[in-house]
Short mmCIF file of C-alpha atoms in Angstrom, two decimals:
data_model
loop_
_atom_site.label_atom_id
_atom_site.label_comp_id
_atom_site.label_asym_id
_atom_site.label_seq_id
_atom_site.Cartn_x
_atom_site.Cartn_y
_atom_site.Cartn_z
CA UNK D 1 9.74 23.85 -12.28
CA UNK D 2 6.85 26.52 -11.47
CA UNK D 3 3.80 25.85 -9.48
CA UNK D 4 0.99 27.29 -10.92
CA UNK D 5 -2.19 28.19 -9.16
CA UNK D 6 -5.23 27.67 -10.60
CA UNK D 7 -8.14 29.75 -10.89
CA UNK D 8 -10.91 27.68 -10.09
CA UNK D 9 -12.46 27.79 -6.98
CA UNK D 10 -14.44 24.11 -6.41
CA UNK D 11 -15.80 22.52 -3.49
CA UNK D 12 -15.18 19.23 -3.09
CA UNK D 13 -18.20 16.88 -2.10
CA UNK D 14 -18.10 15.59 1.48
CA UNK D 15 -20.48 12.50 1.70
CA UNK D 16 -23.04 11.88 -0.78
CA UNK D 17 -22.36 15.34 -2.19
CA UNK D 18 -20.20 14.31 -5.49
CA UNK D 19 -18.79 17.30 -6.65
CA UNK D 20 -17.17 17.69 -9.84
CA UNK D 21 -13.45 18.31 -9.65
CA UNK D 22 -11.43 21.16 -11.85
CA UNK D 23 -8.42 18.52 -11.27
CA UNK D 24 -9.81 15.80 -12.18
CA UNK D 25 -11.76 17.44 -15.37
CA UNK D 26 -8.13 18.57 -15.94
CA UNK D 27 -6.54 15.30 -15.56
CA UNK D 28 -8.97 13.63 -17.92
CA UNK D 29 -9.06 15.88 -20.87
CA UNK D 30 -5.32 15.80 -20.40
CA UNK D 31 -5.37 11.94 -20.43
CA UNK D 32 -7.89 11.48 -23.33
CA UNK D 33 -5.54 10.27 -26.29
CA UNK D 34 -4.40 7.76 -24.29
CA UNK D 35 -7.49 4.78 -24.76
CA UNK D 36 -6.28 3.03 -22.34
CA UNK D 37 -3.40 4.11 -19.75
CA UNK D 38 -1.97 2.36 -17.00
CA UNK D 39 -2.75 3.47 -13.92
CA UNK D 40 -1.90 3.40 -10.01
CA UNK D 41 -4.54 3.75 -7.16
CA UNK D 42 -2.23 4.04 -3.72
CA UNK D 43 -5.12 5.03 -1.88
CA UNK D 44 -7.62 2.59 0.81
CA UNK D 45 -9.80 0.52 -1.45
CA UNK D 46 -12.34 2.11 -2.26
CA UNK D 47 -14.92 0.10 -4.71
CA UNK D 48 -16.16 3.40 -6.38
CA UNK D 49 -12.77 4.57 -7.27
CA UNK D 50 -12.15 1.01 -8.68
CA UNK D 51 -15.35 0.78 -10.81
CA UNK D 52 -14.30 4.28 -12.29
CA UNK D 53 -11.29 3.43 -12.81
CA UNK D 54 -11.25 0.26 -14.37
CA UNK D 55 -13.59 1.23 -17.26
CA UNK D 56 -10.92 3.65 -18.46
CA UNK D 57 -8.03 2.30 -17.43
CA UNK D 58 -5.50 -0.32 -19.50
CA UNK D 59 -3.97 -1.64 -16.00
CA UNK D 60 -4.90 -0.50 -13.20
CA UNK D 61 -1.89 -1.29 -10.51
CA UNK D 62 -3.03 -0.95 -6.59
CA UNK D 63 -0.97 -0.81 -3.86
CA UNK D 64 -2.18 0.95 -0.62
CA UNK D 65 0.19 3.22 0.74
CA UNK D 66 -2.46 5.07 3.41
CA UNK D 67 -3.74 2.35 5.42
CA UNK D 68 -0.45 0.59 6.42
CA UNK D 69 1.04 4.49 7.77
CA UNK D 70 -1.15 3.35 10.80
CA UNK D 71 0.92 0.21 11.25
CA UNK D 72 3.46 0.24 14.43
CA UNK D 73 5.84 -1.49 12.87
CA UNK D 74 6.60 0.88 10.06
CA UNK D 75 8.15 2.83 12.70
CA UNK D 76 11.41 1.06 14.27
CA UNK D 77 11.22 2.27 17.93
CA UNK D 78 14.90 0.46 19.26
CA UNK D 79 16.58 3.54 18.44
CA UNK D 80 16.21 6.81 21.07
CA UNK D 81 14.64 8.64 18.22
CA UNK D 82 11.89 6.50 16.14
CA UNK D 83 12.96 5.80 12.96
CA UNK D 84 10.14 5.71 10.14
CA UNK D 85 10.65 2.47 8.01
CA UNK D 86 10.35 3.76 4.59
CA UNK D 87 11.37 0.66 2.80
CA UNK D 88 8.12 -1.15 4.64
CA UNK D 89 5.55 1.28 3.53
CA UNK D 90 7.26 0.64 -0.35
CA UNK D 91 6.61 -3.10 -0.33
CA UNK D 92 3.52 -1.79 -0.50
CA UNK D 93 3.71 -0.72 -3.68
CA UNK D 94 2.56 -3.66 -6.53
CA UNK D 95 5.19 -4.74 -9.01
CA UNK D 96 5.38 -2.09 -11.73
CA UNK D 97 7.92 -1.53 -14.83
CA UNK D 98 9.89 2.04 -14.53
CA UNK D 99 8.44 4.61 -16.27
CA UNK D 100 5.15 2.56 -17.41
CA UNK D 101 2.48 4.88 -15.50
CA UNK D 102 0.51 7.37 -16.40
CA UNK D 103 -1.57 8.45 -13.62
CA UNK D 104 -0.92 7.89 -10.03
CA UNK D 105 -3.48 8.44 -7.56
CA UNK D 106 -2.14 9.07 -4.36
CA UNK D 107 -4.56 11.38 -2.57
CA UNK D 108 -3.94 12.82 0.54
CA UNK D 109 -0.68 10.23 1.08
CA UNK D 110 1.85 12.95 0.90
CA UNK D 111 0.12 14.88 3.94
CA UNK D 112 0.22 11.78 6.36
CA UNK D 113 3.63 10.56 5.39
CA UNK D 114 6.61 11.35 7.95
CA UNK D 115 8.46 14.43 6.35
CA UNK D 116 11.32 12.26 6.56
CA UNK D 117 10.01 9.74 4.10
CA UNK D 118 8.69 12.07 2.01
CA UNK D 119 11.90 12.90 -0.82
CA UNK D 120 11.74 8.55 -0.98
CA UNK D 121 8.40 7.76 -1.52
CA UNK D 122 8.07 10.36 -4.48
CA UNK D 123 11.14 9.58 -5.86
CA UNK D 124 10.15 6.32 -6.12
CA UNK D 125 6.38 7.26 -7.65
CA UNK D 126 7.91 9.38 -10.10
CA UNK D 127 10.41 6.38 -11.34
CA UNK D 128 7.09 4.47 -12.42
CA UNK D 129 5.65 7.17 -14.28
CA UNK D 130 6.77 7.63 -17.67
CA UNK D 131 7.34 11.24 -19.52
CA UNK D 132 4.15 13.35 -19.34
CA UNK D 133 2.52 10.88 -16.43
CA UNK D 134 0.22 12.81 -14.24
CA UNK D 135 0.49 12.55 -10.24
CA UNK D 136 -2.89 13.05 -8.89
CA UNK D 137 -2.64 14.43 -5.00
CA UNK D 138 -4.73 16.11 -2.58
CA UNK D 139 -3.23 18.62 -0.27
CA UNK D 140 -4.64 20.53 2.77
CA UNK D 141 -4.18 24.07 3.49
CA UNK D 142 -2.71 25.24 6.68
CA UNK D 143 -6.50 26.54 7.60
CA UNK D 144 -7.43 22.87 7.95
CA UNK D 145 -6.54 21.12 10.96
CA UNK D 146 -8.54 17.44 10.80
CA UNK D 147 -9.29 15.51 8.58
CA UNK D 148 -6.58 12.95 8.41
CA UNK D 149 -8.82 10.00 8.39
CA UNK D 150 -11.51 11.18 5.56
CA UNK D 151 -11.34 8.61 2.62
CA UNK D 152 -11.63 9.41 -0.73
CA UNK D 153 -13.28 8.36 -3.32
CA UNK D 154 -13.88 8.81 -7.22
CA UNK D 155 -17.75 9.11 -8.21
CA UNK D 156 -17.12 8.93 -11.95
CA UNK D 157 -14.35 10.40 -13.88
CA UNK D 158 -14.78 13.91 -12.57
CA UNK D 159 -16.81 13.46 -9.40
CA UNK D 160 -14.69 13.33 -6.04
CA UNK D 161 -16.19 12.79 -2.76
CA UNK D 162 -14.52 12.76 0.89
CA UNK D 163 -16.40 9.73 2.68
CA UNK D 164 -16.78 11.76 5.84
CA UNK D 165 -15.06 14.60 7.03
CA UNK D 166 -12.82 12.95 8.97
CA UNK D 167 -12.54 13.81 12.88
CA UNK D 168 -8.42 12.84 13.54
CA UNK D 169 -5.81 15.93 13.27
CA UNK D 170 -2.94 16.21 10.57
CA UNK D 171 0.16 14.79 12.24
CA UNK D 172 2.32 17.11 9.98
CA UNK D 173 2.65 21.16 9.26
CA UNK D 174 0.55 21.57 5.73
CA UNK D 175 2.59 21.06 2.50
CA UNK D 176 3.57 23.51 -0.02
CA UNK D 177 3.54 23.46 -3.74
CA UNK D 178 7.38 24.54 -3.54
CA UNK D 179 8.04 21.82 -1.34
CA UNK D 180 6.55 19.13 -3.55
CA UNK D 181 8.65 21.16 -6.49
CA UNK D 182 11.50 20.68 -4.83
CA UNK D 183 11.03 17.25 -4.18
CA UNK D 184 10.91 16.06 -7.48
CA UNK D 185 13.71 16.07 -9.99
CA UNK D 186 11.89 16.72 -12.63
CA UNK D 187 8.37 17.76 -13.66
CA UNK D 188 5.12 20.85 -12.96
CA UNK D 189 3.36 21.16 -10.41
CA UNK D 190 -0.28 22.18 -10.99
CA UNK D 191 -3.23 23.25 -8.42
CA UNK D 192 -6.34 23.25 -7.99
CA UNK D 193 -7.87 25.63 -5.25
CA UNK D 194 -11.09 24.36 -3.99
CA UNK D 195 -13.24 26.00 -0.99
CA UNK D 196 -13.18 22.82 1.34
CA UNK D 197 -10.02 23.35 2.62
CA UNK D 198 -7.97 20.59 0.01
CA UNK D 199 -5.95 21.92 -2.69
CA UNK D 200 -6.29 19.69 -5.97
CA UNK D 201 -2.43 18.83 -6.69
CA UNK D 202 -1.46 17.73 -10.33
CA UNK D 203 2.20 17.01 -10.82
CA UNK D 204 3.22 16.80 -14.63
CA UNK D 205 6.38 14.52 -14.99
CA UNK R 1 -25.73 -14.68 19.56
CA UNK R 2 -25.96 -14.86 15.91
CA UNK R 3 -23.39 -16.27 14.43
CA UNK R 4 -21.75 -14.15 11.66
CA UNK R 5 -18.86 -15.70 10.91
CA UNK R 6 -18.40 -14.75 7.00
CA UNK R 7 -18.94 -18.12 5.41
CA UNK R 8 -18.46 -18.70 1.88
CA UNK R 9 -21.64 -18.51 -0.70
CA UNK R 10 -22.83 -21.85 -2.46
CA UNK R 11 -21.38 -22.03 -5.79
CA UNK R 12 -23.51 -20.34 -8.14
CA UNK R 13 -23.86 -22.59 -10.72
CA UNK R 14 -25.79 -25.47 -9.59
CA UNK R 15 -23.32 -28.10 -10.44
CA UNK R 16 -21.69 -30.31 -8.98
CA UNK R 17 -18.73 -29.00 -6.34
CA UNK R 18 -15.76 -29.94 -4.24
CA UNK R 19 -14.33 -28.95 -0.89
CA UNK R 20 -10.93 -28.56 0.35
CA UNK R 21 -11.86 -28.76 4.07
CA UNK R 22 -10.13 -26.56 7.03
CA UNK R 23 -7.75 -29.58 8.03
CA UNK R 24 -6.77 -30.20 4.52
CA UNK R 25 -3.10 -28.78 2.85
CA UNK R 26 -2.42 -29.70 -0.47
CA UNK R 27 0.23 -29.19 -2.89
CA UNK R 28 0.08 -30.41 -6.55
CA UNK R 29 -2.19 -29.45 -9.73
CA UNK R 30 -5.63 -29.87 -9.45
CA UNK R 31 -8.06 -29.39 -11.84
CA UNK R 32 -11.94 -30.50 -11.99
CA UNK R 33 -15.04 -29.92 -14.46
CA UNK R 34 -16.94 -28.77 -11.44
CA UNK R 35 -17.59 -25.89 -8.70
CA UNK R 36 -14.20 -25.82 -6.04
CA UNK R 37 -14.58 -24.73 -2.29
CA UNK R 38 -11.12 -23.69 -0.93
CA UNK R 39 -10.99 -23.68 2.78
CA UNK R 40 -7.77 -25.42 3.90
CA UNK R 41 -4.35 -24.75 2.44
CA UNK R 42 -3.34 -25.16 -1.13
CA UNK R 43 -0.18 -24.63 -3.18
CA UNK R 44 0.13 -24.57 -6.84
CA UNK R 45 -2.45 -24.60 -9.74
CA UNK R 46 -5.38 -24.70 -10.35
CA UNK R 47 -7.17 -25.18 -13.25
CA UNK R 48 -11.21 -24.90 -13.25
CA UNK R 49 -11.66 -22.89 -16.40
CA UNK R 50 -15.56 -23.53 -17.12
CA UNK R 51 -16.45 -23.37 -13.30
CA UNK R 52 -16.21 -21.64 -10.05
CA UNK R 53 -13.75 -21.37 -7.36
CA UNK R 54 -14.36 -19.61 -4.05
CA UNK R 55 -11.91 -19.41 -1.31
CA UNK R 56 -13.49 -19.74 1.89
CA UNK R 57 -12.63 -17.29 4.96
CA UNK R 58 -10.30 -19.75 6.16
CA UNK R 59 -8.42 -20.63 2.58
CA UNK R 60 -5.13 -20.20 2.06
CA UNK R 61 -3.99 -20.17 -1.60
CA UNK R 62 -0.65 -20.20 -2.97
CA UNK R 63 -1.20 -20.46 -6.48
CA UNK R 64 -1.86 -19.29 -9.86
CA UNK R 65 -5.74 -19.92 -10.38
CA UNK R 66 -7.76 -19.71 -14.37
CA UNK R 67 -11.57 -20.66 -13.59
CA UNK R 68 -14.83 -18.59 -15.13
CA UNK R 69 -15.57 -17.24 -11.78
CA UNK R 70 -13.38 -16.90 -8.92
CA UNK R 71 -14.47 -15.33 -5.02
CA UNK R 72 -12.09 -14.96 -2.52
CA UNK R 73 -13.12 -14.59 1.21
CA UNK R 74 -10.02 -15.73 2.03
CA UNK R 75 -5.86 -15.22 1.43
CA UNK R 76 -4.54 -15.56 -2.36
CA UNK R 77 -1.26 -15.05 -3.40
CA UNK R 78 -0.70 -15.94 -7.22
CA UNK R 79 -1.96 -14.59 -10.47
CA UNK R 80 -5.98 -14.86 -10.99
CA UNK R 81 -7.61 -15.51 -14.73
CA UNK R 82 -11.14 -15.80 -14.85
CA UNK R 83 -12.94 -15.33 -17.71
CA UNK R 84 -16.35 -13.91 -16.37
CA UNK R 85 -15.53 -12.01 -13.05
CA UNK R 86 -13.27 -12.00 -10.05
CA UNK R 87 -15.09 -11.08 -6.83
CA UNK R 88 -12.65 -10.31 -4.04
CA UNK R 89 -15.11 -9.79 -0.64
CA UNK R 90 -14.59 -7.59 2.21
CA UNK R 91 -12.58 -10.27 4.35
CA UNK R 92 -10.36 -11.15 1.12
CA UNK R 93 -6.60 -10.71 1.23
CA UNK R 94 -5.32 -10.93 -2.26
CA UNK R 95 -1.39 -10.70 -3.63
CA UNK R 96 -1.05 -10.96 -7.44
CA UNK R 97 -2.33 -10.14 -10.60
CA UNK R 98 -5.66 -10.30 -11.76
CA UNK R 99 -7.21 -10.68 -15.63
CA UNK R 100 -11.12 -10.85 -16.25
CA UNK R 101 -14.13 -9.82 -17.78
CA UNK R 102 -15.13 -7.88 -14.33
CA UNK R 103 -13.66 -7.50 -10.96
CA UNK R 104 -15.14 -6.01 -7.81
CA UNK R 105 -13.08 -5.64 -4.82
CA UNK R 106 -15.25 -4.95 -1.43
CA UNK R 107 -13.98 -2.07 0.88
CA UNK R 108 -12.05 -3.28 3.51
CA UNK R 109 -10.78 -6.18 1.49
CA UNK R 110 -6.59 -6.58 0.81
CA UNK R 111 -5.71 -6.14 -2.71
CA UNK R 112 -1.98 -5.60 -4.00
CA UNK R 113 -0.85 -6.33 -7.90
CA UNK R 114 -2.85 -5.21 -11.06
CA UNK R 115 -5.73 -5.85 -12.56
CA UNK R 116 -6.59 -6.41 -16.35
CA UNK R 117 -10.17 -6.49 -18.03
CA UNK R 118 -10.18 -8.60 -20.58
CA UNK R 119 -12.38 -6.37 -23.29
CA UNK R 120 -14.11 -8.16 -26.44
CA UNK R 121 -12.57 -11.38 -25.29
CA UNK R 122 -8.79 -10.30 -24.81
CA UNK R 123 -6.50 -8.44 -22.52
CA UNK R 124 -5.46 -5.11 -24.64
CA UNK R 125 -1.76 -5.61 -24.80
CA UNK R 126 0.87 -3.38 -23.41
CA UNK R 127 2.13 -2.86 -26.92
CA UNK R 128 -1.50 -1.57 -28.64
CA UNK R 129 -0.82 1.55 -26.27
CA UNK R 130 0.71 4.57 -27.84
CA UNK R 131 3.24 6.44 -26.45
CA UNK R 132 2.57 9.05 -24.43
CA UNK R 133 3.74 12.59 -25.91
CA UNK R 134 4.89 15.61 -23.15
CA UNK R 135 2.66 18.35 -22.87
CA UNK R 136 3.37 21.59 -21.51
CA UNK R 137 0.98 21.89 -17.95
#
């Protein structure tokens, strides 16, 4: 697998500044001979990002993997070293066929997930999507310190817009493309810079 | 103090309607040619195809649910049909699968399963979509 940097240089819009989003342009031109894929949204509801997505979607599967990381009990504290609960924050996840999905939306989830539960939680995101399914992920680079709590959301196909800012600091080192590379067993990893701070992650299965 | 408890809206459609009140738990089949207000318990189906069912803040559904319009304030856990729209508001909790014409889902609201939109009068069926070929990134 290779990650590949790309060469465009976007901002993305912080609130009510849609910007348009190399990624996402990316991910729909990609996407386009398939009228009607099936789709996961494991992001906060956001009723933007679900009016987009349901006019181009077959399915669209949503299971909210970001809110419930704020949850106590995900983390089982009996033990002298907590012990994040993966298998909680997976229930999460809506009922989905292996390898039926063909985008994933998962936004900045791999950045506020324990590092711990990280090789489990894509693993089992990358069972549902089938050959050629696209990951869609935002990423922060080291530079960017808070901004755990901004929510994201989709202002038509291509427009992406942080909610606010987002005040509350990243509870884990920044991410690397290699890491994410590593962490899959298959599949390309694909990013987007942009100048806010996020890098636009695409992961090709 | 004001009081702004969420409560339900008035069914819509100027007909006649029904309530399941707070104290009420139910479990059976229940069907009706007219406008349903959930706001006790209730376990099983539901059938109100030509009308509307709203689950109150305090409703509790366990069930599978077809009406023409269906608005959930409340907790649902079964599959929704509704052949105009599905409206799930900002204190709804909702487990299952949905299939309509149109479905908005309020932020803050609780929604786990998948939704379907039934286009031109039918769900498009896993099978009509074509495979997906690997492309090089």
């Amino acid at each position: 697998m290779q990650a590949r940097p790309g060469r465009s240089d976007t901002g993305i819009g912080s609130q009510n500044a849609p910007a348009s989003s190399f990624g996402l342009r990316w991910l729909w031109e990609y996407a386009q001979d398939i009228p009607r894929p099936y789709v996961l949204d494991c992001g906060p509801i956001r009723s933007a990002t679900l009016n987009v997505l349901l006019g181009r979607s077959g399915r669209l599967y949503r299971g909210d993997l970001i809110s419930p990381l704020k949850r106590p009990e995900l983390w089982d504290r009996t033990r002298k070293t907590p012990v994040f609960r993966t298998e909680l924050l997976l229930a999460e996840l809506p009922s989905v066929a292996p390898s039926s999905l063909s985008i994933v939306f998962c936004w900045q989830l791999l950045d506020l997930l324990p590092r711990e539960a990280l090789a489990d939680v894509l693993l089992q995101i990358h069972k549902l999507m089938e050959t050629g399914a696209v990951l869609f992920c935002l990423l922060r680079e080291p530079r960017l310190e808070t901004g755990a709590d901004c929510l994201w959301q989709l202002d038509g196909l291509t427009g992406l817009t942080r909610t606010h800012d987002g005040m509350a600091a990243f509870p884990y080192p920044a991410l690397s493309n290699r890491e994410i590379d590593r962490l899959l067993p298959t599949g390309s990893v694909k990013t987007f810079l942009t100048r806010s701070g996020w890098r636009e992650v695409l992961v090709v299965k | 103090m004001a009081d702004v408890t969420p409560r339900p809206p008035a069914p819509s459609s100027g007909q006649a309607s029904s309530t399941l009140g707070r104290s009420m738990s139910i479990k059976g089949e229940l069907s009706a040619k007219e406008d349903l207000v959930i706001e006790g318990q209730f376990e099983g189906t539901i059938d109100v195809a030509e009308n509307t069912v709203t689950v109150g803040p305090q409703g509790q559904v366990k069930s599978e649910i077809r009406a023409r319009q269906v608005i959930v304030h409340g907790s649902v856990n079964g599959k929704i049909s509704a052949r105009e729209k599905i409206d799930i508001r900002r204190t709804g909790n909702v487990t299952g699968d949905l299939q309509a014409a149109g479905v908005a889902i309020e932020d803050g609201a609780y929604f786990k399963g998948s939704i379907e939109i039934l286009r031109e009068g039918r769900a498009e069926s896993a099978q009509a979509r074509p495979a997906v070929s690997q492309r090089a990134s």
